[in-house]
């Protein structure tokens, strides 16, 4: 078929318009990249993610979204096949879509994931047990054989939860707090709907039913953090028993139990206790340990173990400050950490007000 001169001109104009659009988009992309590079350059080291944490965070987020997407795809796919609805696109796509629109920049979600990844990395980097303990069963293995059935049951549950956490995406659980799990489920369902070529009422209903199924199946009590807190409550150590248990949990590289024991002793939830332990400045941690009446030797051993595992911590600064830390009276330490023990929602509101005043 002959191509007219008008057709050629239309094609040229169309091609030129497409080229101009792509060039404009390229300019915008370059501008965004430059803005990000400038922001990154001026970030203080205190706030910057190192490469190891960045990689761990990317793997964690990918595993969580992938787990949810796989479950929703599977159930929605069965419903659509039975109802004659459109098929979902074959390749996983929810994470890219959620990142592109900025939904996963959610402070609660990212705060939880950063805390989890930092906890895992710190736990894995803790010093290995000394040779004289190498032939002993691990702390949780011993507790799983404890005469007290409640302690033994919860030790087994924590072992199982740690195993699940080490293999993200291997099962059907996200191990997230319920509210964050629900939020992520609905985001993934919406991303799947948004990317479908033929969005219909049938598709909407199938995705909504699949999301509700994932929400209903989530059991927050099986989370690693919940399991650790239950074991700490079952152990319920007396004041003189707390320091040996804290030291043993670090020697056994059970950072989750170390955090839970502190949280239980103070009446803090796991997330708040984790923030105290993971803070590389550790000023709150030293006050917490003194408020719980740990002595100089116990504080020194805890500080050295954490410093060995976390390159952000200044071991020389800790050594210089140790005598001062140990000399803080327990009553004074308890008074100093009183704001930490306020209701979490109240503390969050106070922080929000302070943030608004600084803006």
Coordinates of N, CA and C in Angstrom, one line a residue, residues 54-248:
X54 N 21.3 -1.0 53.9 CA 20.5 -0.8 52.8 C 20.1 -2.1 52.0
X55 N 21.1 -3.0 51.9 CA 20.8 -4.2 51.2 C 19.8 -5.1 52.0
X56 N 20.0 -5.1 53.4 CA 19.1 -5.9 54.2 C 17.7 -5.3 54.2
X57 N 17.6 -4.0 54.2 CA 16.3 -3.4 54.1 C 15.6 -3.7 52.8
X58 N 16.3 -3.6 51.7 CA 15.7 -4.0 50.4 C 15.3 -5.4 50.3
X59 N 16.1 -6.3 50.9 CA 15.7 -7.7 50.9 C 14.4 -7.9 51.8
X60 N 14.4 -7.3 52.9 CA 13.3 -7.4 53.8 C 12.0 -6.9 53.2
X61 N 12.0 -5.7 52.6 CA 10.8 -5.1 52.0 C 10.4 -6.0 50.8
X62 N 11.3 -6.4 50.0 CA 11.0 -7.3 48.8 C 10.4 -8.6 49.3
X63 N 10.9 -9.2 50.4 CA 10.4 -10.4 50.9 C 8.9 -10.3 51.4
X64 N 8.7 -9.2 52.2 CA 7.4 -9.0 52.7 C 6.3 -8.7 51.7
X65 N 6.6 -7.8 50.7 CA 5.7 -7.5 49.7 C 5.5 -8.7 48.8
X66 N 6.6 -9.5 48.5 CA 6.4 -10.6 47.7 C 5.6 -11.7 48.3
X67 N 5.7 -11.9 49.6 CA 4.9 -12.9 50.4 C 3.4 -12.5 50.3
X68 N 3.1 -11.3 50.5 CA 1.7 -10.8 50.4 C 1.2 -10.9 49.0
X69 N 2.0 -10.5 48.0 CA 1.5 -10.5 46.7 C 1.2 -12.0 46.2
X70 N 2.1 -12.9 46.6 CA 1.9 -14.3 46.2 C 0.6 -14.8 46.7
X71 N 0.3 -14.5 48.0 CA -0.9 -15.0 48.6 C -2.1 -14.4 48.0
X72 N -2.1 -13.1 47.7 CA -3.3 -12.5 47.1 C -3.5 -13.0 45.7
X73 N -2.4 -13.1 44.9 CA -2.5 -13.6 43.5 C -3.1 -15.0 43.5
X74 N -2.6 -15.8 44.4 CA -3.0 -17.2 44.3 C -4.5 -17.3 44.6
X75 N -5.0 -16.6 45.6 CA -6.4 -16.8 46.0 C -7.3 -16.0 45.0
X76 N -6.9 -14.8 44.6 CA -7.7 -14.0 43.6 C -7.7 -14.7 42.3
X77 N -6.6 -15.4 41.9 CA -6.6 -16.1 40.7 C -7.6 -17.2 40.6
X78 N -7.7 -17.9 41.7 CA -8.7 -19.0 41.8 C -10.1 -18.5 41.7
X79 N -10.4 -17.4 42.4 CA -11.7 -16.8 42.3 C -12.0 -16.3 40.9
X80 N -11.0 -15.6 40.3 CA -11.3 -15.1 38.9 C -11.5 -16.2 37.9
X81 N -10.8 -17.3 38.1 CA -10.9 -18.5 37.2 C -12.3 -19.0 37.3
X82 N -12.8 -19.1 38.5 CA -14.2 -19.7 38.8 C -15.3 -18.7 38.3
X83 N -15.0 -17.4 38.3 CA -16.0 -16.5 38.0 C -15.9 -15.9 36.5
X84 N -14.9 -16.4 35.8 CA -14.7 -15.9 34.5 C -14.2 -14.5 34.3
X85 N -13.5 -14.1 35.3 CA -12.9 -12.7 35.3 C -11.6 -12.7 34.6
X86 N -11.0 -11.5 34.5 CA -9.7 -11.3 33.8 C -8.6 -11.9 34.6
X87 N -7.6 -12.4 33.9 CA -6.4 -13.0 34.6 C -5.5 -11.9 35.1
X88 N -4.8 -12.1 36.2 CA -3.8 -11.1 36.7 C -2.5 -11.2 35.8
X89 N -1.8 -10.1 35.7 CA -0.5 -10.1 35.0 C 0.4 -11.2 35.7
X90 N 1.2 -11.8 34.8 CA 2.0 -12.9 35.3 C 3.2 -12.6 36.3
X91 N 3.9 -11.5 36.0 CA 5.1 -11.1 36.8 C 4.7 -10.4 38.0
X92 N 5.5 -10.6 39.1 CA 5.3 -9.8 40.3 C 5.5 -8.3 40.0
X93 N 4.7 -7.4 40.5 CA 4.8 -6.0 40.2 C 4.4 -5.1 41.3
X94 N 3.9 -5.6 42.4 CA 3.4 -4.7 43.4 C 4.5 -3.8 44.0
X95 N 5.7 -4.4 44.3 CA 6.7 -3.6 45.0 C 7.1 -2.4 44.1
X96 N 7.4 -2.7 42.8 CA 7.8 -1.5 42.0 C 6.7 -0.4 41.9
X97 N 5.4 -0.9 41.9 CA 4.4 0.1 41.9 C 4.3 0.9 43.2
X98 N 4.4 0.2 44.3 CA 4.3 0.9 45.6 C 5.5 1.8 45.9
X99 N 6.7 1.4 45.4 CA 7.9 2.3 45.5 C 7.7 3.5 44.6
X100 N 7.2 3.3 43.4 CA 7.0 4.4 42.4 C 6.1 5.5 42.9
X101 N 5.0 5.1 43.6 CA 4.1 6.1 44.1 C 4.4 6.6 45.5
X102 N 5.4 6.0 46.1 CA 5.9 6.5 47.4 C 5.1 6.0 48.6
X103 N 4.3 5.0 48.4 CA 3.5 4.5 49.6 C 4.4 3.9 50.6
X104 N 5.5 3.2 50.2 CA 6.3 2.5 51.2 C 7.2 3.4 51.9
X105 N 7.2 4.7 51.6 CA 7.9 5.7 52.4 C 7.2 6.0 53.8
X106 N 6.3 5.1 54.1 CA 5.6 5.2 55.4 C 6.5 5.1 56.6
X107 N 6.5 6.1 57.5 CA 7.4 6.1 58.6 C 7.3 5.0 59.5
X108 N 6.0 4.5 59.8 CA 5.8 3.4 60.7 C 6.4 2.1 60.1
X109 N 6.1 1.9 58.8 CA 6.5 0.7 58.2 C 8.1 0.7 58.1
X110 N 8.7 1.7 57.6 CA 10.1 1.8 57.4 C 10.8 1.8 58.8
X111 N 10.2 2.4 59.8 CA 10.8 2.3 61.1 C 10.9 0.9 61.7
X112 N 9.8 0.2 61.4 CA 9.7 -1.2 61.9 C 10.8 -2.1 61.1
X113 N 10.9 -1.9 59.8 CA 11.8 -2.7 59.0 C 13.3 -2.3 59.3
X114 N 13.5 -1.0 59.5 CA 14.9 -0.6 59.8 C 15.3 -1.2 61.2
X115 N 14.4 -1.2 62.2 CA 14.6 -1.8 63.5 C 14.9 -3.2 63.4
X116 N 14.1 -3.9 62.6 CA 14.2 -5.4 62.4 C 15.6 -5.7 61.8
X117 N 15.9 -5.0 60.8 CA 17.2 -5.3 60.1 C 18.4 -5.0 61.0
X118 N 18.4 -3.9 61.6 CA 19.5 -3.5 62.5 C 19.6 -4.6 63.7
X119 N 18.4 -5.0 64.2 CA 18.5 -6.0 65.2 C 19.1 -7.3 64.8
X120 N 18.7 -7.8 63.6 CA 19.2 -9.0 63.0 C 20.8 -8.9 62.8
X121 N 21.2 -7.7 62.2 CA 22.6 -7.6 61.9 C 23.4 -7.5 63.2
X122 N 22.9 -6.8 64.2 CA 23.6 -6.7 65.5 C 23.7 -8.0 66.2
X123 N 22.6 -8.8 66.1 CA 22.5 -10.1 66.8 C 23.6 -11.0 66.1
X124 N 23.7 -11.0 64.8 CA 24.6 -11.9 64.1 C 26.0 -11.5 64.3
X125 N 26.3 -10.2 64.7 CA 27.6 -9.7 64.8 C 28.1 -9.8 66.3
X126 N 27.2 -10.2 67.2 CA 27.7 -10.3 68.6 C 28.8 -11.3 68.7
X127 N 29.7 -11.1 69.7 CA 30.8 -12.0 69.8 C 30.4 -13.4 70.1
X128 N 31.2 -14.3 69.5 CA 30.9 -15.8 69.6 C 31.2 -16.2 71.1
X129 N 30.5 -17.2 71.5 CA 30.7 -17.7 72.9 C 32.1 -18.0 73.2
X130 N 32.5 -17.8 74.4 CA 33.9 -18.2 74.8 C 34.1 -19.7 74.7
X131 N 35.3 -20.2 74.5 CA 35.6 -21.6 74.3 C 35.0 -22.5 75.5
X132 N 35.1 -22.0 76.7 CA 34.6 -22.8 77.8 C 33.1 -23.0 77.8
X133 N 32.4 -22.3 77.0 CA 30.9 -22.5 76.8 C 30.5 -23.2 75.5
X134 N 31.5 -23.4 74.7 CA 31.2 -23.9 73.3 C 30.5 -25.3 73.3
X135 N 30.8 -26.1 74.3 CA 30.2 -27.4 74.3 C 28.8 -27.5 75.0
X136 N 28.3 -26.3 75.5 CA 27.0 -26.3 76.2 C 25.9 -26.0 75.2
X137 N 24.7 -26.6 75.5 CA 23.6 -26.3 74.6 C 23.3 -24.8 74.7
X138 N 22.7 -24.3 73.6 CA 22.3 -22.8 73.6 C 21.3 -22.5 74.7
X139 N 21.2 -21.2 75.0 CA 20.3 -20.8 76.0 C 18.9 -21.2 75.8
X140 N 18.4 -21.0 74.6 CA 17.0 -21.4 74.3 C 16.8 -22.9 74.3
X141 N 17.9 -23.6 73.8 CA 17.8 -25.1 73.9 C 17.6 -25.6 75.3
X142 N 18.4 -25.0 76.2 CA 18.2 -25.4 77.6 C 16.9 -25.0 78.2
X143 N 16.4 -23.7 77.8 CA 15.1 -23.3 78.3 C 14.0 -24.1 77.8
X144 N 14.2 -24.7 76.6 CA 13.1 -25.5 76.0 C 12.9 -26.8 76.8
X145 N 13.9 -27.2 77.6 CA 13.9 -28.4 78.5 C 13.6 -28.0 79.9
X146 N 13.2 -26.8 80.2 CA 13.1 -26.3 81.5 C 11.9 -27.0 82.2
X147 N 12.0 -27.3 83.5 CA 10.9 -28.0 84.2 C 9.6 -27.2 84.2
X148 N 9.7 -25.9 84.2 CA 8.5 -25.1 84.1 C 7.9 -25.1 82.7
X149 N 6.7 -25.7 82.5 CA 6.2 -25.9 81.2 C 5.9 -24.6 80.4
X150 N 5.5 -23.6 81.1 CA 5.3 -22.3 80.5 C 6.6 -21.7 79.9
X151 N 7.7 -21.8 80.6 CA 9.0 -21.4 80.1 C 9.4 -22.2 78.9
X152 N 9.3 -23.5 79.1 CA 9.7 -24.4 78.0 C 8.9 -24.2 76.7
X153 N 7.6 -24.0 76.8 CA 6.8 -23.8 75.7 C 7.1 -22.5 74.9
X154 N 7.3 -21.5 75.7 CA 7.7 -20.2 75.1 C 9.1 -20.2 74.5
X155 N 10.0 -20.9 75.1 CA 11.3 -21.0 74.5 C 11.3 -21.7 73.2
X156 N 10.5 -22.8 73.1 CA 10.3 -23.5 71.8 C 9.7 -22.5 70.8
X157 N 8.7 -21.7 71.2 CA 8.0 -20.8 70.3 C 8.9 -19.7 69.8
X158 N 9.8 -19.3 70.6 CA 10.8 -18.2 70.2 C 11.8 -18.8 69.2
X159 N 12.2 -20.1 69.5 CA 13.1 -20.7 68.5 C 12.5 -20.8 67.1
X160 N 11.2 -21.2 67.1 CA 10.5 -21.3 65.8 C 10.3 -20.0 65.2
X161 N 10.0 -18.9 66.0 CA 9.9 -17.6 65.4 C 11.2 -17.1 64.8
X162 N 12.3 -17.4 65.5 CA 13.6 -16.9 65.0 C 13.9 -17.6 63.6
X163 N 13.5 -18.9 63.5 CA 13.7 -19.6 62.3 C 12.9 -19.0 61.1
X164 N 11.7 -18.6 61.4 CA 10.9 -18.0 60.4 C 11.4 -16.7 60.0
X165 N 11.9 -15.9 60.9 CA 12.5 -14.6 60.6 C 13.7 -14.7 59.7
X166 N 14.5 -15.7 59.9 CA 15.7 -15.9 59.1 C 15.4 -16.2 57.7
X167 N 14.2 -16.6 57.4 CA 13.9 -17.0 56.0 C 12.7 -16.2 55.5
X168 N 12.8 -14.9 55.3 CA 11.7 -14.0 54.9 C 11.2 -14.5 53.5
X169 N 9.9 -14.5 53.3 CA 9.4 -14.9 52.0 C 9.3 -16.4 51.8
X170 N 9.8 -17.2 52.8 CA 9.8 -18.6 52.6 C 8.4 -19.2 52.9
X171 N 7.6 -18.5 53.7 CA 6.3 -19.0 54.0 C 5.2 -18.0 53.6
X172 N 4.1 -17.9 54.4 CA 3.0 -17.1 54.0 C 2.8 -16.0 55.1
X173 N 3.8 -15.8 56.0 CA 3.7 -14.8 57.0 C 4.6 -13.6 56.8
X174 N 4.2 -12.4 57.2 CA 5.0 -11.3 57.2 C 5.7 -11.0 58.5
X175 N 5.2 -11.5 59.6 CA 5.7 -11.2 60.9 C 5.7 -9.8 61.3
X176 N 4.8 -9.0 60.7 CA 4.6 -7.6 61.0 C 3.6 -7.4 62.1
X177 N 3.6 -6.2 62.7 CA 2.5 -5.9 63.6 C 1.2 -5.9 62.8
X178 N 0.1 -6.2 63.4 CA -1.2 -6.4 62.7 C -1.5 -5.2 61.8
X179 N -1.4 -4.0 62.4 CA -1.8 -2.8 61.7 C -1.0 -2.6 60.4
X180 N 0.4 -2.8 60.5 CA 1.2 -2.7 59.4 C 1.0 -3.8 58.3
X181 N 0.7 -5.0 58.8 CA 0.4 -6.1 57.9 C -0.9 -5.7 57.1
X182 N -1.9 -5.3 57.8 CA -3.2 -4.9 57.1 C -3.0 -3.8 56.1
X183 N -2.2 -2.8 56.5 CA -1.9 -1.7 55.6 C -1.2 -2.2 54.3
X184 N -0.2 -3.0 54.5 CA 0.5 -3.5 53.3 C -0.3 -4.4 52.4
X185 N -1.2 -5.2 53.0 CA -2.1 -6.1 52.3 C -2.9 -5.3 51.3
X186 N -3.6 -4.2 51.9 CA -4.5 -3.4 51.0 C -3.7 -2.6 50.0
X187 N -2.5 -2.2 50.3 CA -1.7 -1.5 49.3 C -1.3 -2.5 48.1
X188 N -1.0 -3.7 48.5 CA -0.6 -4.7 47.4 C -1.8 -5.0 46.6
X189 N -3.0 -5.2 47.2 CA -4.2 -5.5 46.4 C -4.5 -4.3 45.5
X190 N -4.4 -3.1 46.0 CA -4.6 -1.9 45.1 C -3.6 -1.8 44.0
X191 N -2.4 -2.2 44.2 CA -1.3 -2.1 43.2 C -1.6 -3.1 42.1
X192 N -2.1 -4.3 42.5 CA -2.5 -5.3 41.5 C -3.7 -4.9 40.7
X193 N -4.6 -4.3 41.3 CA -5.8 -3.8 40.6 C -5.4 -2.6 39.6
X194 N -4.5 -1.7 40.1 CA -4.1 -0.6 39.3 C -3.3 -1.0 38.1
X195 N -2.6 -2.1 38.1 CA -1.8 -2.5 37.0 C -2.5 -3.5 36.0
X196 N -3.8 -3.9 36.4 CA -4.5 -4.8 35.5 C -5.0 -4.1 34.3
X197 N -4.8 -4.7 33.1 CA -5.3 -4.1 31.9 C -6.8 -4.0 31.8
X198 N -7.5 -4.9 32.4 CA -9.0 -4.8 32.4 C -9.5 -4.9 33.8
X199 N -9.6 -3.7 34.5 CA -10.1 -3.6 35.8 C -11.7 -3.7 35.8
X200 N -12.2 -4.7 36.4 CA -13.7 -4.9 36.4 C -14.2 -5.1 37.8
X201 N -15.5 -5.1 37.9 CA -16.1 -5.3 39.3 C -15.7 -6.7 39.8
X202 N -15.6 -7.7 38.9 CA -15.2 -9.0 39.2 C -13.8 -9.1 39.8
X203 N -12.9 -8.3 39.1 CA -11.5 -8.3 39.6 C -11.5 -7.6 41.0
X204 N -12.2 -6.5 41.1 CA -12.2 -5.8 42.4 C -12.7 -6.7 43.5
X205 N -13.7 -7.4 43.3 CA -14.3 -8.3 44.4 C -13.3 -9.4 44.7
X206 N -12.6 -10.0 43.7 CA -11.7 -11.1 43.9 C -10.5 -10.6 44.7
X207 N -10.0 -9.4 44.4 CA -8.8 -8.9 45.1 C -9.2 -8.5 46.5
X208 N -10.4 -7.9 46.7 CA -10.8 -7.6 48.0 C -11.0 -8.8 48.9
X209 N -11.6 -9.8 48.4 CA -11.7 -11.1 49.1 C -10.4 -11.7 49.5
X210 N -9.5 -11.7 48.5 CA -8.2 -12.3 48.8 C -7.4 -11.5 49.8
X211 N -7.6 -10.1 49.8 CA -6.9 -9.3 50.8 C -7.5 -9.6 52.2
X212 N -8.9 -9.7 52.3 CA -9.5 -10.0 53.6 C -9.1 -11.3 54.1
X213 N -8.8 -12.3 53.2 CA -8.4 -13.6 53.6 C -7.0 -13.5 54.3
X214 N -6.1 -12.7 53.7 CA -4.8 -12.5 54.2 C -4.8 -11.7 55.5
X215 N -5.7 -10.8 55.6 CA -5.8 -10.0 56.9 C -6.3 -11.0 58.0
X216 N -7.3 -11.8 57.7 CA -7.9 -12.7 58.7 C -6.9 -13.8 59.2
X217 N -6.0 -14.2 58.3 CA -5.0 -15.2 58.6 C -3.8 -14.8 59.4
X218 N -3.7 -13.5 59.5 CA -2.5 -12.9 60.2 C -2.6 -13.1 61.7
X219 N -1.7 -13.7 62.4 CA -1.7 -13.9 63.8 C -0.5 -13.2 64.4
X220 N -0.8 -12.0 65.0 CA 0.3 -11.2 65.5 C 1.0 -11.9 66.7
X221 N 0.3 -12.8 67.4 CA 0.9 -13.4 68.5 C 2.0 -14.3 68.2
X222 N 2.2 -14.7 66.9 CA 3.2 -15.6 66.4 C 4.5 -14.8 66.0
X223 N 4.5 -13.5 66.1 CA 5.6 -12.7 65.8 C 6.8 -13.0 66.7
X224 N 8.0 -12.8 66.1 CA 9.2 -13.0 66.9 C 9.2 -12.2 68.2
X225 N 8.8 -10.9 68.0 CA 8.8 -10.0 69.1 C 7.8 -10.4 70.2
X226 N 6.7 -10.8 69.8 CA 5.6 -11.3 70.8 C 6.1 -12.5 71.5
X227 N 6.8 -13.5 70.8 CA 7.3 -14.7 71.4 C 8.4 -14.4 72.4
X228 N 9.2 -13.4 72.1 CA 10.3 -13.0 73.0 C 9.7 -12.4 74.3
X229 N 8.7 -11.6 74.1 CA 8.1 -10.9 75.3 C 7.4 -11.9 76.2
X230 N 6.8 -12.9 75.6 CA 6.1 -14.0 76.4 C 7.1 -14.8 77.2
X231 N 8.2 -15.1 76.5 CA 9.3 -15.9 77.2 C 9.8 -15.0 78.4
X232 N 10.1 -13.7 78.1 CA 10.6 -12.9 79.2 C 9.6 -12.8 80.4
X233 N 8.3 -12.7 80.1 CA 7.3 -12.7 81.1 C 7.2 -14.1 81.8
X234 N 7.4 -15.2 81.1 CA 7.4 -16.5 81.8 C 8.6 -16.6 82.7
X235 N 9.7 -16.1 82.3 CA 10.9 -16.2 83.2 C 10.8 -15.2 84.4
X236 N 10.2 -14.1 84.1 CA 9.9 -13.1 85.1 C 11.0 -13.0 86.2
X237 N 12.3 -12.7 85.7 CA 13.4 -12.8 86.7 C 13.3 -11.8 87.8
X238 N 13.8 -12.2 89.0 CA 13.9 -11.3 90.1 C 15.1 -10.4 89.9
X239 N 15.2 -9.3 90.6 CA 16.2 -8.3 90.4 C 17.6 -8.9 90.3
X240 N 17.9 -9.8 91.2 CA 19.3 -10.4 91.2 C 19.5 -11.4 90.0
X241 N 18.4 -11.9 89.4 CA 18.5 -12.8 88.3 C 18.6 -12.1 86.9
X242 N 18.2 -10.9 86.9 CA 18.1 -10.2 85.6 C 19.5 -10.1 84.9
X243 N 20.5 -9.6 85.6 CA 21.8 -9.4 85.0 C 22.4 -10.7 84.4
X244 N 22.4 -11.8 85.1 CA 22.9 -13.0 84.5 C 22.1 -13.4 83.2
X245 N 20.8 -13.2 83.2 CA 20.0 -13.6 82.0 C 20.3 -12.7 80.9
X246 N 20.5 -11.4 81.1 CA 20.8 -10.4 80.1 C 22.2 -10.8 79.5
X247 N 23.2 -11.1 80.3 CA 24.5 -11.4 79.8 C 24.5 -12.7 79.1
X248 N 23.7 -13.7 79.5 CA 23.7 -15.0 78.8 C 23.0 -14.9 77.5

